[in-house]
Coordinates of C-alpha atoms and ligand atoms in Angstrom, one line a residue:
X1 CA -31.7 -12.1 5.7
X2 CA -33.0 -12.4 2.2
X3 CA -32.7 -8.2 1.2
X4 CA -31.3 -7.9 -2.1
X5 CA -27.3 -6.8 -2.6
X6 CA -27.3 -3.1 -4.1
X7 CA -23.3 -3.9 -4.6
X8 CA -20.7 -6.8 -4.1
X9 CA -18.6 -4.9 -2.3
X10 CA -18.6 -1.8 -0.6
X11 CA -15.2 -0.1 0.1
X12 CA -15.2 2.5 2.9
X13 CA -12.3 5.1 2.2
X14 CA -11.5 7.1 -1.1
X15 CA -7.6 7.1 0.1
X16 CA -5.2 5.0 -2.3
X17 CA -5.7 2.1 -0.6
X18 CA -9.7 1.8 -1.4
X19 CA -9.4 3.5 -5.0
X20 CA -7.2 0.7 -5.8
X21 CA -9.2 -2.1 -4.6
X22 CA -12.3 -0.8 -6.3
X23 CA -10.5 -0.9 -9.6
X24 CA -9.3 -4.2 -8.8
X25 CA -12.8 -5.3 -8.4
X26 CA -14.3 -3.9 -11.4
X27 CA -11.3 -5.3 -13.4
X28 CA -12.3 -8.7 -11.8
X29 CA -15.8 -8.6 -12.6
X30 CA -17.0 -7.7 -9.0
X31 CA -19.6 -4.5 -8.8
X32 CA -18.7 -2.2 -6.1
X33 CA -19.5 1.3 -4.6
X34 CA -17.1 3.4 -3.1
X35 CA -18.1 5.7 0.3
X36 CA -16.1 8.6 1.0
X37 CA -16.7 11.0 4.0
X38 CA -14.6 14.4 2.4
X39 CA -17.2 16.0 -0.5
X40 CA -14.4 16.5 -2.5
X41 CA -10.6 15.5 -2.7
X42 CA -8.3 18.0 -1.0
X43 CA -5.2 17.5 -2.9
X44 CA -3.1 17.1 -0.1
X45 CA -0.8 14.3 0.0
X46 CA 0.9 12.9 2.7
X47 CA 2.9 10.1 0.7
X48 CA 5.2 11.7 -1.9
X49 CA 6.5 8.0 -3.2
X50 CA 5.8 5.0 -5.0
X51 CA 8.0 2.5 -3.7
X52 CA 9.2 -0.3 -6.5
X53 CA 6.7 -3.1 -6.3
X54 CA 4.2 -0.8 -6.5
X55 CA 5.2 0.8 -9.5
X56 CA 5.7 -3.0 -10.7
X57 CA 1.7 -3.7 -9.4
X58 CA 0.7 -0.9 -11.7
X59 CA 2.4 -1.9 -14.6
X60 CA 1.6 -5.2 -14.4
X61 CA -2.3 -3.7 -15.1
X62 CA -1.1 -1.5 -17.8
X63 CA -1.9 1.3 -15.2
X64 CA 1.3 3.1 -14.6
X65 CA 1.4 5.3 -17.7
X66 CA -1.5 6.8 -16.3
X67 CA -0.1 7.7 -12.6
X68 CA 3.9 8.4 -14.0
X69 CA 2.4 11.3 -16.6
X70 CA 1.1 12.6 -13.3
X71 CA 5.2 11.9 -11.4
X72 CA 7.2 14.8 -10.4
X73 CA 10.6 13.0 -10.6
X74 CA 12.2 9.5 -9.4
X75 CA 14.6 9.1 -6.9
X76 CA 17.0 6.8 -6.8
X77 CA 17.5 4.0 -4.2
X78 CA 15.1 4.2 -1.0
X79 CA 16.6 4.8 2.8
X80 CA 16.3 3.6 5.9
X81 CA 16.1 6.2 8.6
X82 CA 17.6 8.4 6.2
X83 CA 20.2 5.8 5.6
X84 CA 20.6 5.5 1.7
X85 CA 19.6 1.6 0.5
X86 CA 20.4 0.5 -3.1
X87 CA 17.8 -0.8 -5.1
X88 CA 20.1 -1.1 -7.8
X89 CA 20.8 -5.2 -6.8
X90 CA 16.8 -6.3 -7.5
X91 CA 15.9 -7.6 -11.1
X92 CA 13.3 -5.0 -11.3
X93 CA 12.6 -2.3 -13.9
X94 CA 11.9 0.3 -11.2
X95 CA 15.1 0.5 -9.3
X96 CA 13.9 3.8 -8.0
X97 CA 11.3 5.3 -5.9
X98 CA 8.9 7.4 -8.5
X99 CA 8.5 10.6 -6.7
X100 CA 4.3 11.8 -6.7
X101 CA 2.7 13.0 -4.5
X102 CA -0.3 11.0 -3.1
X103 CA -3.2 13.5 -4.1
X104 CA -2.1 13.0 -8.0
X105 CA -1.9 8.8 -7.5
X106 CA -5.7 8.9 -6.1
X107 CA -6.6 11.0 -8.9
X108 CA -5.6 9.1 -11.4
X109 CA -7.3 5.8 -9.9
X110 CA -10.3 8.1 -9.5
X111 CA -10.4 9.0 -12.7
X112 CA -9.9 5.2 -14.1
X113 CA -13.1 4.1 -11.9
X114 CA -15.1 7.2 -13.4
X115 CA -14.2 6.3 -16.3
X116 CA -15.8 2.1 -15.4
X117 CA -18.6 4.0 -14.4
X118 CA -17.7 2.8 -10.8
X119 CA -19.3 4.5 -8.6
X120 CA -17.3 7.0 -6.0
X121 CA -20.5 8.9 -3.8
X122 CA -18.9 11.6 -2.1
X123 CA -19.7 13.2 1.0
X124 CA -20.9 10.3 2.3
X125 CA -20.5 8.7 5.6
X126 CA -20.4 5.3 6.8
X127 CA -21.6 5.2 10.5
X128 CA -22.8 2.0 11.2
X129 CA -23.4 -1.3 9.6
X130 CA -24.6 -5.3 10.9
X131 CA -23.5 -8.3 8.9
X132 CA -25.1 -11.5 8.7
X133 CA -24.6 -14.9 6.9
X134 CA -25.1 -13.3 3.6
X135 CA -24.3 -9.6 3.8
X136 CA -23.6 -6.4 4.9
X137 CA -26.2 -3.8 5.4
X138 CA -24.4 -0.2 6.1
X139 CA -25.9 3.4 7.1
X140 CA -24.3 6.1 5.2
X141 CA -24.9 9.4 6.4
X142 CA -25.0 11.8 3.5
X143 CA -26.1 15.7 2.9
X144 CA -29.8 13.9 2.5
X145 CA -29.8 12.1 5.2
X146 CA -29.1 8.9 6.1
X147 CA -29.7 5.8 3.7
X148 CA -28.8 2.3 3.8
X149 CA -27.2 0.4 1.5
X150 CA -26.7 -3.9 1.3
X151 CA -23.5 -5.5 0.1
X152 CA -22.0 -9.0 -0.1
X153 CA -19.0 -7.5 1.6
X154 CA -17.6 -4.7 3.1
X155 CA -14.1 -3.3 3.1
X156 CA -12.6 -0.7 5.2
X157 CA -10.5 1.3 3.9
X158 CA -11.1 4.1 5.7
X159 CA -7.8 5.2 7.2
X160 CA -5.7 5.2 10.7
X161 CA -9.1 5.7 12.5
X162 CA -11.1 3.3 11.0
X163 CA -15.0 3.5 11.8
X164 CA -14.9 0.1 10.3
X165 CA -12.4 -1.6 12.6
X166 CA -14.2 0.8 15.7
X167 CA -17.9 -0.6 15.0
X168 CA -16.1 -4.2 14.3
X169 CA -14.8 -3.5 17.6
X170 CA -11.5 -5.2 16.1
X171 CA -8.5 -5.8 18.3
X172 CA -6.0 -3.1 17.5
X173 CA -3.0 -3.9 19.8
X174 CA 0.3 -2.1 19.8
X175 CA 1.5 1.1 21.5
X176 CA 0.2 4.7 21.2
X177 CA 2.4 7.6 19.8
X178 CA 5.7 8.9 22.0
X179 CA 6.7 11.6 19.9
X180 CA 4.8 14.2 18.2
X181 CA 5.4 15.7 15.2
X182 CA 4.6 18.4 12.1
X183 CA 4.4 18.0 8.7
X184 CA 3.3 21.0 6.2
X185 CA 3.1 22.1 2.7
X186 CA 4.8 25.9 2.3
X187 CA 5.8 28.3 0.4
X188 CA 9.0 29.7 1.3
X189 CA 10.4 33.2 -0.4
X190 CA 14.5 33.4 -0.4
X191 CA 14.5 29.4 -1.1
X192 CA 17.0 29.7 -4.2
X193 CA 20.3 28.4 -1.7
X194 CA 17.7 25.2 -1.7
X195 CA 18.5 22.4 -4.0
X196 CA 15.1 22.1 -6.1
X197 CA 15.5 18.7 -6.3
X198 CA 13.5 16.0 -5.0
X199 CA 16.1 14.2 -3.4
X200 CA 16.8 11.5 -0.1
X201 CA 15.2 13.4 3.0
X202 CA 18.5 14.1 5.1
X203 CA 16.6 12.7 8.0
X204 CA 19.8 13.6 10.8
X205 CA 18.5 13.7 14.7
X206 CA 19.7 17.0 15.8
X207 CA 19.6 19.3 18.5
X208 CA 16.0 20.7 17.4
X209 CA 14.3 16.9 16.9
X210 CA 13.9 15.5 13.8
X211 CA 13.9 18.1 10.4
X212 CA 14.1 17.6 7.0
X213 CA 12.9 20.3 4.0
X214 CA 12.0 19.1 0.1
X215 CA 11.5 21.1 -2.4
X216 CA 8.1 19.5 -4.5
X217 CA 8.4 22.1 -7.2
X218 CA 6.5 25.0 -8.2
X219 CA 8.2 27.4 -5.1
X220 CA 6.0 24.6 -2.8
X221 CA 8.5 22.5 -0.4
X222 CA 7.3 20.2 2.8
X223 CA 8.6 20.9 5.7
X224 CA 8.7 17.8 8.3
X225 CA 9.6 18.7 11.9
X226 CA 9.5 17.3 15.6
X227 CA 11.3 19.1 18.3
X228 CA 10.9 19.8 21.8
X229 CA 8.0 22.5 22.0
X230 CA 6.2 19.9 19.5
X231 CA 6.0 17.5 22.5
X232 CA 4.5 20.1 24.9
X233 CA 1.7 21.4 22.0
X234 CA -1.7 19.5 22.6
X235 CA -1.6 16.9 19.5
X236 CA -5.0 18.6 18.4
X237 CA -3.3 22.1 18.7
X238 CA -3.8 23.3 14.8
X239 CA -0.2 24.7 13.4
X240 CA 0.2 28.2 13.9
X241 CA 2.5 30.2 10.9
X242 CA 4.6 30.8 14.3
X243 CA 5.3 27.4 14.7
X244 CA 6.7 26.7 11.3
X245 CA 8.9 30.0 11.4
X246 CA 10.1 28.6 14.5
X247 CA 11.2 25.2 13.5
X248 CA 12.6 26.6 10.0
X249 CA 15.0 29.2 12.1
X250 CA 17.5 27.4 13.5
X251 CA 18.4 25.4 10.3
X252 CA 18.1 28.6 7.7
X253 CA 18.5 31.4 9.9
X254 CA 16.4 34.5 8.3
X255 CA 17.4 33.8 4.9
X256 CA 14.1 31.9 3.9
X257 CA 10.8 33.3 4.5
X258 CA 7.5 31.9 5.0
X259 CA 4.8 33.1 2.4
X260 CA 2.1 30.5 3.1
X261 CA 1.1 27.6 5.2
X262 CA -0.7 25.3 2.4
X263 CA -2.0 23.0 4.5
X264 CA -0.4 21.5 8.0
X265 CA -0.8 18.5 10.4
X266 CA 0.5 16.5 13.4
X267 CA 1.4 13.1 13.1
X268 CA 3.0 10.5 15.5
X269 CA 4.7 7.6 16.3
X270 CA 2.0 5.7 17.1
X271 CA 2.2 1.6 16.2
X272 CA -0.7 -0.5 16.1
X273 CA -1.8 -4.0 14.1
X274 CA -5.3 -5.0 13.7
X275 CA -5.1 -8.2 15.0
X276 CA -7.5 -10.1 12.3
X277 CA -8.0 -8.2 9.0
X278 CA -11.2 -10.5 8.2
X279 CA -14.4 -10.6 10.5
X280 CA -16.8 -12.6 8.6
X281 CA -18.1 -10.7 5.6
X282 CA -16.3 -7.8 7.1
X283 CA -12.1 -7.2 5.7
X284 CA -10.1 -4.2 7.3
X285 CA -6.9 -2.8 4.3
X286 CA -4.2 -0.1 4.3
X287 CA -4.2 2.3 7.0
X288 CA -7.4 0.9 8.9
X289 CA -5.5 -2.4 9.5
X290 CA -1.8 -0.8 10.6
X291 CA -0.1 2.7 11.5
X292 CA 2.9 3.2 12.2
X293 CA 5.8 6.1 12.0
X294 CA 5.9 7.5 8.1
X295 CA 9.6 6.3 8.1
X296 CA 11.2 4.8 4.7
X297 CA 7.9 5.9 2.7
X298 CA 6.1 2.7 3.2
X299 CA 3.0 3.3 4.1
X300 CA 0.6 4.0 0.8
X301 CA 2.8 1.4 -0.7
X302 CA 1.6 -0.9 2.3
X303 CA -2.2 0.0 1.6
X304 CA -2.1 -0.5 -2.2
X305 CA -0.8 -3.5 -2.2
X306 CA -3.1 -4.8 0.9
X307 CA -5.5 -4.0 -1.8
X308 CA -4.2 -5.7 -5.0
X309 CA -3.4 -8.7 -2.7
X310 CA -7.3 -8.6 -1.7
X311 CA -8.7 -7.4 -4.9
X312 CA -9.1 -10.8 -6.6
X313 CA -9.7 -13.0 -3.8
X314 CA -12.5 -11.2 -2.7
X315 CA -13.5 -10.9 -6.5
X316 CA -13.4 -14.9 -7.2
X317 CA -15.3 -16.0 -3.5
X318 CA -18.1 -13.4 -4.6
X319 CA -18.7 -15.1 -8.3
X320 CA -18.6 -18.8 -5.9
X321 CA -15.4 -19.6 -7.6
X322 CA -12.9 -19.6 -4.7
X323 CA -11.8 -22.6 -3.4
X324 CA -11.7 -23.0 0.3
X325 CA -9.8 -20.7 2.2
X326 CA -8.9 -18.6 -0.2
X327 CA -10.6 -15.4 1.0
X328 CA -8.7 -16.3 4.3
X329 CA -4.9 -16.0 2.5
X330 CA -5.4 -12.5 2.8
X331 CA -5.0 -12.4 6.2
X332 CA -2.6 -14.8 6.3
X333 CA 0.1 -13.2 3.5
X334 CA -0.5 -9.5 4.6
X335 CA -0.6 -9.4 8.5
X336 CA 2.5 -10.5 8.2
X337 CA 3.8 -7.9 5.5
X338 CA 2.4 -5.2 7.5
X339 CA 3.6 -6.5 11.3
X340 CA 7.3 -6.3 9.3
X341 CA 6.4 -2.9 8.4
X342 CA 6.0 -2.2 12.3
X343 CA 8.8 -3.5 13.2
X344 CA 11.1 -1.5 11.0
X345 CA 9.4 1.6 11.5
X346 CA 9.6 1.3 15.2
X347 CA 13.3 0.5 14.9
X348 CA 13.9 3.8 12.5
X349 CA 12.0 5.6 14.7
X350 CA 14.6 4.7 17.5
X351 CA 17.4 5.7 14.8
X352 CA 16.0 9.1 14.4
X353 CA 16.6 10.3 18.1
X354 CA 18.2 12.8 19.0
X355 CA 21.5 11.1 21.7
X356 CA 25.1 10.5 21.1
X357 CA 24.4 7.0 21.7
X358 CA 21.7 7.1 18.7
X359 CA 24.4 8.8 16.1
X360 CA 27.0 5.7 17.3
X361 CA 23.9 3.2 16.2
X362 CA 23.0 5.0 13.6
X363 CA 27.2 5.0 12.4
X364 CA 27.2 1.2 13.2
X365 CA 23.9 0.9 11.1
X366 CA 25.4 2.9 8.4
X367 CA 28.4 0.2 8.1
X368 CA 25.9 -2.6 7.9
X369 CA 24.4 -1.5 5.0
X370 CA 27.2 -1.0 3.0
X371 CA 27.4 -5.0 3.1
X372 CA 25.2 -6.4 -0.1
X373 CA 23.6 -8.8 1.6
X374 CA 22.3 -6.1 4.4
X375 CA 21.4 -4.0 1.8
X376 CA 20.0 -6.0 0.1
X377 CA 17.7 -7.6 2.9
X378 CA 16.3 -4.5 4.2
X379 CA 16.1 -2.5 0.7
X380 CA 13.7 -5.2 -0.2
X381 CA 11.7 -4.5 2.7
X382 CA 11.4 -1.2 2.6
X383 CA 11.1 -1.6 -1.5
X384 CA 8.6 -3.9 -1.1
X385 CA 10.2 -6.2 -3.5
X386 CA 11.8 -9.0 -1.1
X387 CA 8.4 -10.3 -0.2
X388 CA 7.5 -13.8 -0.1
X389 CA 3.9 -15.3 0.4
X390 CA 3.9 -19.1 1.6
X391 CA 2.7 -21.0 -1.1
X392 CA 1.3 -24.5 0.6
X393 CA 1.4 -27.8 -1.6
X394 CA 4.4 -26.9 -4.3
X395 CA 8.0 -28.4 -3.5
X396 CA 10.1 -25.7 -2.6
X397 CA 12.1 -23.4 -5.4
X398 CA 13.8 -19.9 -5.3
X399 CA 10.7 -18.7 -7.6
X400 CA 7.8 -19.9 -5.3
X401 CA 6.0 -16.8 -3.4
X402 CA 8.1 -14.4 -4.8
X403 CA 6.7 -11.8 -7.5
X404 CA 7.7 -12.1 -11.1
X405 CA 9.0 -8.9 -12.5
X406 CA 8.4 -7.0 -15.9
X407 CA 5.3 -9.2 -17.0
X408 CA 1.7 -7.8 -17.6
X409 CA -1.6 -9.0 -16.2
X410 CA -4.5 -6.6 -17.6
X411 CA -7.2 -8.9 -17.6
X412 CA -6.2 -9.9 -13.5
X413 CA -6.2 -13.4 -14.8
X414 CA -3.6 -15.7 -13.9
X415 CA -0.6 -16.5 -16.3
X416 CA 1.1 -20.0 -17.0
X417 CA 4.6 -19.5 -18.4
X418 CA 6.0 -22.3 -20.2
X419 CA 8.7 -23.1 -22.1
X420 CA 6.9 -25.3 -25.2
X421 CA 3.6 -26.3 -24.7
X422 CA 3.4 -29.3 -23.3
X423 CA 0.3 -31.7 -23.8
X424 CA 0.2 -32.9 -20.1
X425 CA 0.4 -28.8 -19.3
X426 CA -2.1 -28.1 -21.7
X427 CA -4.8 -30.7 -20.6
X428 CA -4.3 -30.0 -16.8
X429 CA -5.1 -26.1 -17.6
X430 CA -7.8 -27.0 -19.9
X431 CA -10.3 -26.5 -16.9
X432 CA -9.1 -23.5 -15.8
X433 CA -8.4 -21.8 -19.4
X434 CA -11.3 -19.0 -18.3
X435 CA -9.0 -17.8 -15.3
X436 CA -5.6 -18.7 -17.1
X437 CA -3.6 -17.1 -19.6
X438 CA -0.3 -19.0 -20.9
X439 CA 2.9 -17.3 -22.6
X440 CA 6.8 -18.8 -22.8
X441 CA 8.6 -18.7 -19.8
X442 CA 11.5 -16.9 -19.5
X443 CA 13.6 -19.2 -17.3
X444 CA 15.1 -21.8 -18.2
X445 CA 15.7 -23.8 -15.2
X446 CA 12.1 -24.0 -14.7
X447 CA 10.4 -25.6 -17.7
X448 CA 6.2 -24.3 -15.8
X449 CA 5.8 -21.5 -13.7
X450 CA 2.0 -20.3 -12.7
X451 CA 1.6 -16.3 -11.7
X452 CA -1.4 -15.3 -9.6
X453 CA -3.4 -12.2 -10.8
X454 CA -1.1 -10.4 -8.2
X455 CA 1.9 -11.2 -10.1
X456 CA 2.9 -14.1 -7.7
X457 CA 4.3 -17.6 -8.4
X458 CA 2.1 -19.9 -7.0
X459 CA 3.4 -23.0 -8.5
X460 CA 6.9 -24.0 -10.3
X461 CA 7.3 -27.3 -11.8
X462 CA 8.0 -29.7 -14.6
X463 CA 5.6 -30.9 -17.7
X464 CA 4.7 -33.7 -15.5
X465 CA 4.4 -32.7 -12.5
X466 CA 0.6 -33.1 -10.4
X467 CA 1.2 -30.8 -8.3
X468 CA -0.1 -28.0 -10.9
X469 CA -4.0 -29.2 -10.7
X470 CA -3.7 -28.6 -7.0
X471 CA -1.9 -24.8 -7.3
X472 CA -5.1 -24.8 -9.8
X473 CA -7.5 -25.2 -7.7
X474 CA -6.5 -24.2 -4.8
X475 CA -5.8 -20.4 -6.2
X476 CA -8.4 -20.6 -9.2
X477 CA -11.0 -22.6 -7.7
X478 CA -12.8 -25.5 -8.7
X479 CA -12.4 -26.5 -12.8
X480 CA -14.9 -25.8 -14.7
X481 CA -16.2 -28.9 -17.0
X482 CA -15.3 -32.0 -16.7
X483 CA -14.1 -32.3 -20.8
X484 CA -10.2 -33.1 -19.4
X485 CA -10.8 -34.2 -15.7
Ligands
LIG501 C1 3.3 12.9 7.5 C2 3.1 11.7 6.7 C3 3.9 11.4 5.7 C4 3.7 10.2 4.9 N1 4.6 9.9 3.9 C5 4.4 8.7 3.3 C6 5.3 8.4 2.2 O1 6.2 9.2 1.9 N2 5.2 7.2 1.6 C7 4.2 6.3 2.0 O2 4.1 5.3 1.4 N3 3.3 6.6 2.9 C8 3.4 7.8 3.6 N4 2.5 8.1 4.6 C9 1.4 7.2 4.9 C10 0.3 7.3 3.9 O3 -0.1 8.6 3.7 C11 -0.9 6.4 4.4 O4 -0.4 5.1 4.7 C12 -2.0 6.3 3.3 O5 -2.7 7.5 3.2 C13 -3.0 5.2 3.6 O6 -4.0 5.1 2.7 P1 -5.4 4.6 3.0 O7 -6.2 4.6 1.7 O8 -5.3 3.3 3.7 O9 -6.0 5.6 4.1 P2 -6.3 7.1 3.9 O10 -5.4 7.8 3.0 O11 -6.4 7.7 5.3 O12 -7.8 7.2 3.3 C14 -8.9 6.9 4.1 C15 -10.1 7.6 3.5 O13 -11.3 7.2 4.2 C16 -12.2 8.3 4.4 N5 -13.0 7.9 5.5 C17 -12.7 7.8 6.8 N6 -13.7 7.4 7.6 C18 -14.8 7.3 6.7 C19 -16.1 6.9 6.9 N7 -16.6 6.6 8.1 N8 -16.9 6.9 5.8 C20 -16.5 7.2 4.6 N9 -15.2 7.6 4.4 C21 -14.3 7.6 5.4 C22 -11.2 9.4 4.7 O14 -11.8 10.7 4.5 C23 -10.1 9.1 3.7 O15 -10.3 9.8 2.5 C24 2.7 9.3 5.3 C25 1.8 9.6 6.4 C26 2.0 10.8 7.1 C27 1.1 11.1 8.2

């Protein structure tokens, strides 16, 4: 097409899920632009969590200072269905959920790009855009008009309903919503018999639906219901005051009183899976590629780390220094993440209704996970911390595809750990010493281990091993020189 790139990448979607990306990219070298419809943010936050990999993701950038002096609280352990899960049994330093509500994580990541000089343009509005084999050219619909602007890629990140995945005319199977439901920021007068902590929702199917009240400081608490006359309402009804009085009653009588609606919306059960998150030059992240029931606090968690996944890949195929493929791994390690993600929000979602036959599952569930090994499998689920990419090429070991804890990656290079340097180590790296950083490692049963930029081992192996020049290559492209090769 031969028209000039204004951007490498531009990432539809100011939510977490783009903010993060675009920092990812700017720490990676990779220019982009961020569009967001909304002129300015409304502080409302949907997510109140960070979930413990993602607290891990942010530290491992040096990031997480910024975002926890911003926290309300932390909350121990994470739940399933509103059954309590220990996170106590991971090797992490975040056995906890930090409690924040989503408004105050995209600010801070907002302010870190404005602080890159990385671009976010405000009330602007992607409505179309055309790729061919080198680019993306996009219309933006802003307050002067419409423009149009070329990248090398584009990246929606533009929420449950995605322009991007509509004009890609993407394959988005899965169900629609079943159950329909309110969630709303108040302020309550007579609140003091409320606990003012931020604590596990007490998500219990009752007679009135699903209910569950937090107080997030400041006299402000969210309110989270879904009972019969919620089903009948039009799911583009707004929420009347009425409504909220309504729901409130039967669980606090008259003793609290509703001052103010702060802001209030309905949300479903809906579950749906984009079925390719890459179209050519084209990549669909967080909420744009998946929704699903907001059950166990995944979903932001999801997004960001769709995006730190993304972030580098994209990065190194746009300065031609991805090997083969690479760009594709995307795809390949989060569809799955995000289709497990489905699965147990559509089997919490059968936990949270209201039948005698539920509350006996729900007991039988309850038993389950007081086993470790239960616990233990679907805490790191919902935690994010048992995931596992497959890592092609590498014999197999405990460490491989699974996320090293409690190091630090702030350049987004990768990192080989080693326990003395070794000279065969030292001249198989040499090619790659621009993309890779090396420290001791900390385990002793492994003498090499190599970390992606995402905090990843890719590779686990021994001084002599061969196998390292083709974790190399494969993850940090093609050597540069030929001095050791
Ligand atoms: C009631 C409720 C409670 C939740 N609670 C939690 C929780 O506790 N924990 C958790 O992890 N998750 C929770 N979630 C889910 C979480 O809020 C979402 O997963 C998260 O917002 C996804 O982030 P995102 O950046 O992918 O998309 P979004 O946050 O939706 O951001 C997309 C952005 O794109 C912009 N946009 C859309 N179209 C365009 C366009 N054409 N051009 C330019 N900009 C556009 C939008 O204005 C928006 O700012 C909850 C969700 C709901 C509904």
């Amino acid at each position: 097409m031969g028209m000039e790139a204004d951007m490498d990448v531009l990432v539809v979607g100011a939510g977490p899920t783009g903010l993060l990306l675009a920092n990812e990219l700017q720490l990676a070298g990779a220019s982009a632009l961020v569009l967001e419809r909304l002129p300015q943010r409304t502080g409302q936050s949907k997510a109140l969590n960070l979930q413990p990999r993602t607290a891990e993701i942010l530290q491992l950038r040096g990031w997480l200072e910024r975002v926890m002096s911003r926290a309300v609280t932390t909350v121990p352990g994470g739940h399933f269905a509103g059954l309590p899960l220990d996170y106590g049994v991971f090797d992490t330093p975040f056995p906890y959920q930090v409690g924040i509500p989503q408004a105050r994580v995209e600010e801070s990541l907002e302010d870190r790009l404005a602080e890159e000089g990385v671009p976010v343009l405000r009330g602007h509005e992607l409505v179309d855009f055309e790729q061919d084999s080198d680019g993306v050219t996009a219309t933006v619909a802003g307050p002067a008009g419409q423009r149009r602007l070329r990248a090398r890629y584009l990246v929606g990140a533009d929420g449950g309903r995605s322009t991007v995945r509509h004009l890609l005319k993407a394959a988005f199977p899965g169900r629609d919503g079943r159950v329909s439901m309110v969630v709303a920021d108040i302020v309550l007068d007579g609140a003091s018999e409320l606990s003012d902590e931020w604590r596990l929702p007490s998500l219990e199917p009752g007679d009135n639906g699903l209910f569950f009240l937090l107080s997030l400081g400041d006299g402000v608490y969210r309110v989270l219901f879904g009972g019969p006359r919620q089903q009948e309402l039009d799911r583009s009804a707004p929420v009347t005051e009425d409504e909220v009085r309504a729901a409130l009653r039967p669980h606090h009588g008259g003793r609290l009183r509703l001052r103010e609606v702060r802001w209030a919306s309905r949300f479903t059960d809906a579950s749906r899976q984009a079925e390719r998150y890459r179209d050519g030059r084209v990549l669909l992240a967080g909420d744009a590629a998946h929704i699903h029931l907001p059950a166990g606090g995944q979903g932001l968690n999801l997004g960001m780390q769709d995006a730190f996944n993304l972030g580098w890949k994209l990065a190194a195929q746009i300065q031609g220094r991805a090997s083969e493929g690479l760009l594709d791994t995307y795809h390949a390690e989060r569809h799955p993440v995000g289709a497990m993600v489905l699965e147990n929000t559509r089997a919490q979602g059968v936990l949270l209704v209201t039948d005698p036959d539920v509350l006996a599952l729900r007991a039988t569930m309850a038993e389950l996970l007081t086993l470790p090994e239960a616990n233990r499998r679907i805490a790191g689920m919902i935690s994010g911390l048992g995931i596992r990419y497959e890592m092609p090429g590498s014999p197999t070991h405990p460490l491989l595809g699974a996320r090293l804890p409690g190091i630090e990656l702030p350049t987004g290079r990768g990192l080989l750990l080693e326990s003395a340097a070794h000279p065969s180590l030292t001249a198989a790296l040499a090619p790659w010493a621009d993309r890779v950083d090396r420290a001791p490692t900390p385990f002793p049963d492994a003498q090499a281990v190599l970390v992606r930029p995402d905090g990843y081992v890719c590779w686990v192996g021994r001084s002599d091993d061969a196998h390292l020049s083709t974790a190399l290559h494969r993850w940090f492209g093609a050597p540069s020189g030929t001095e050791t090769q």
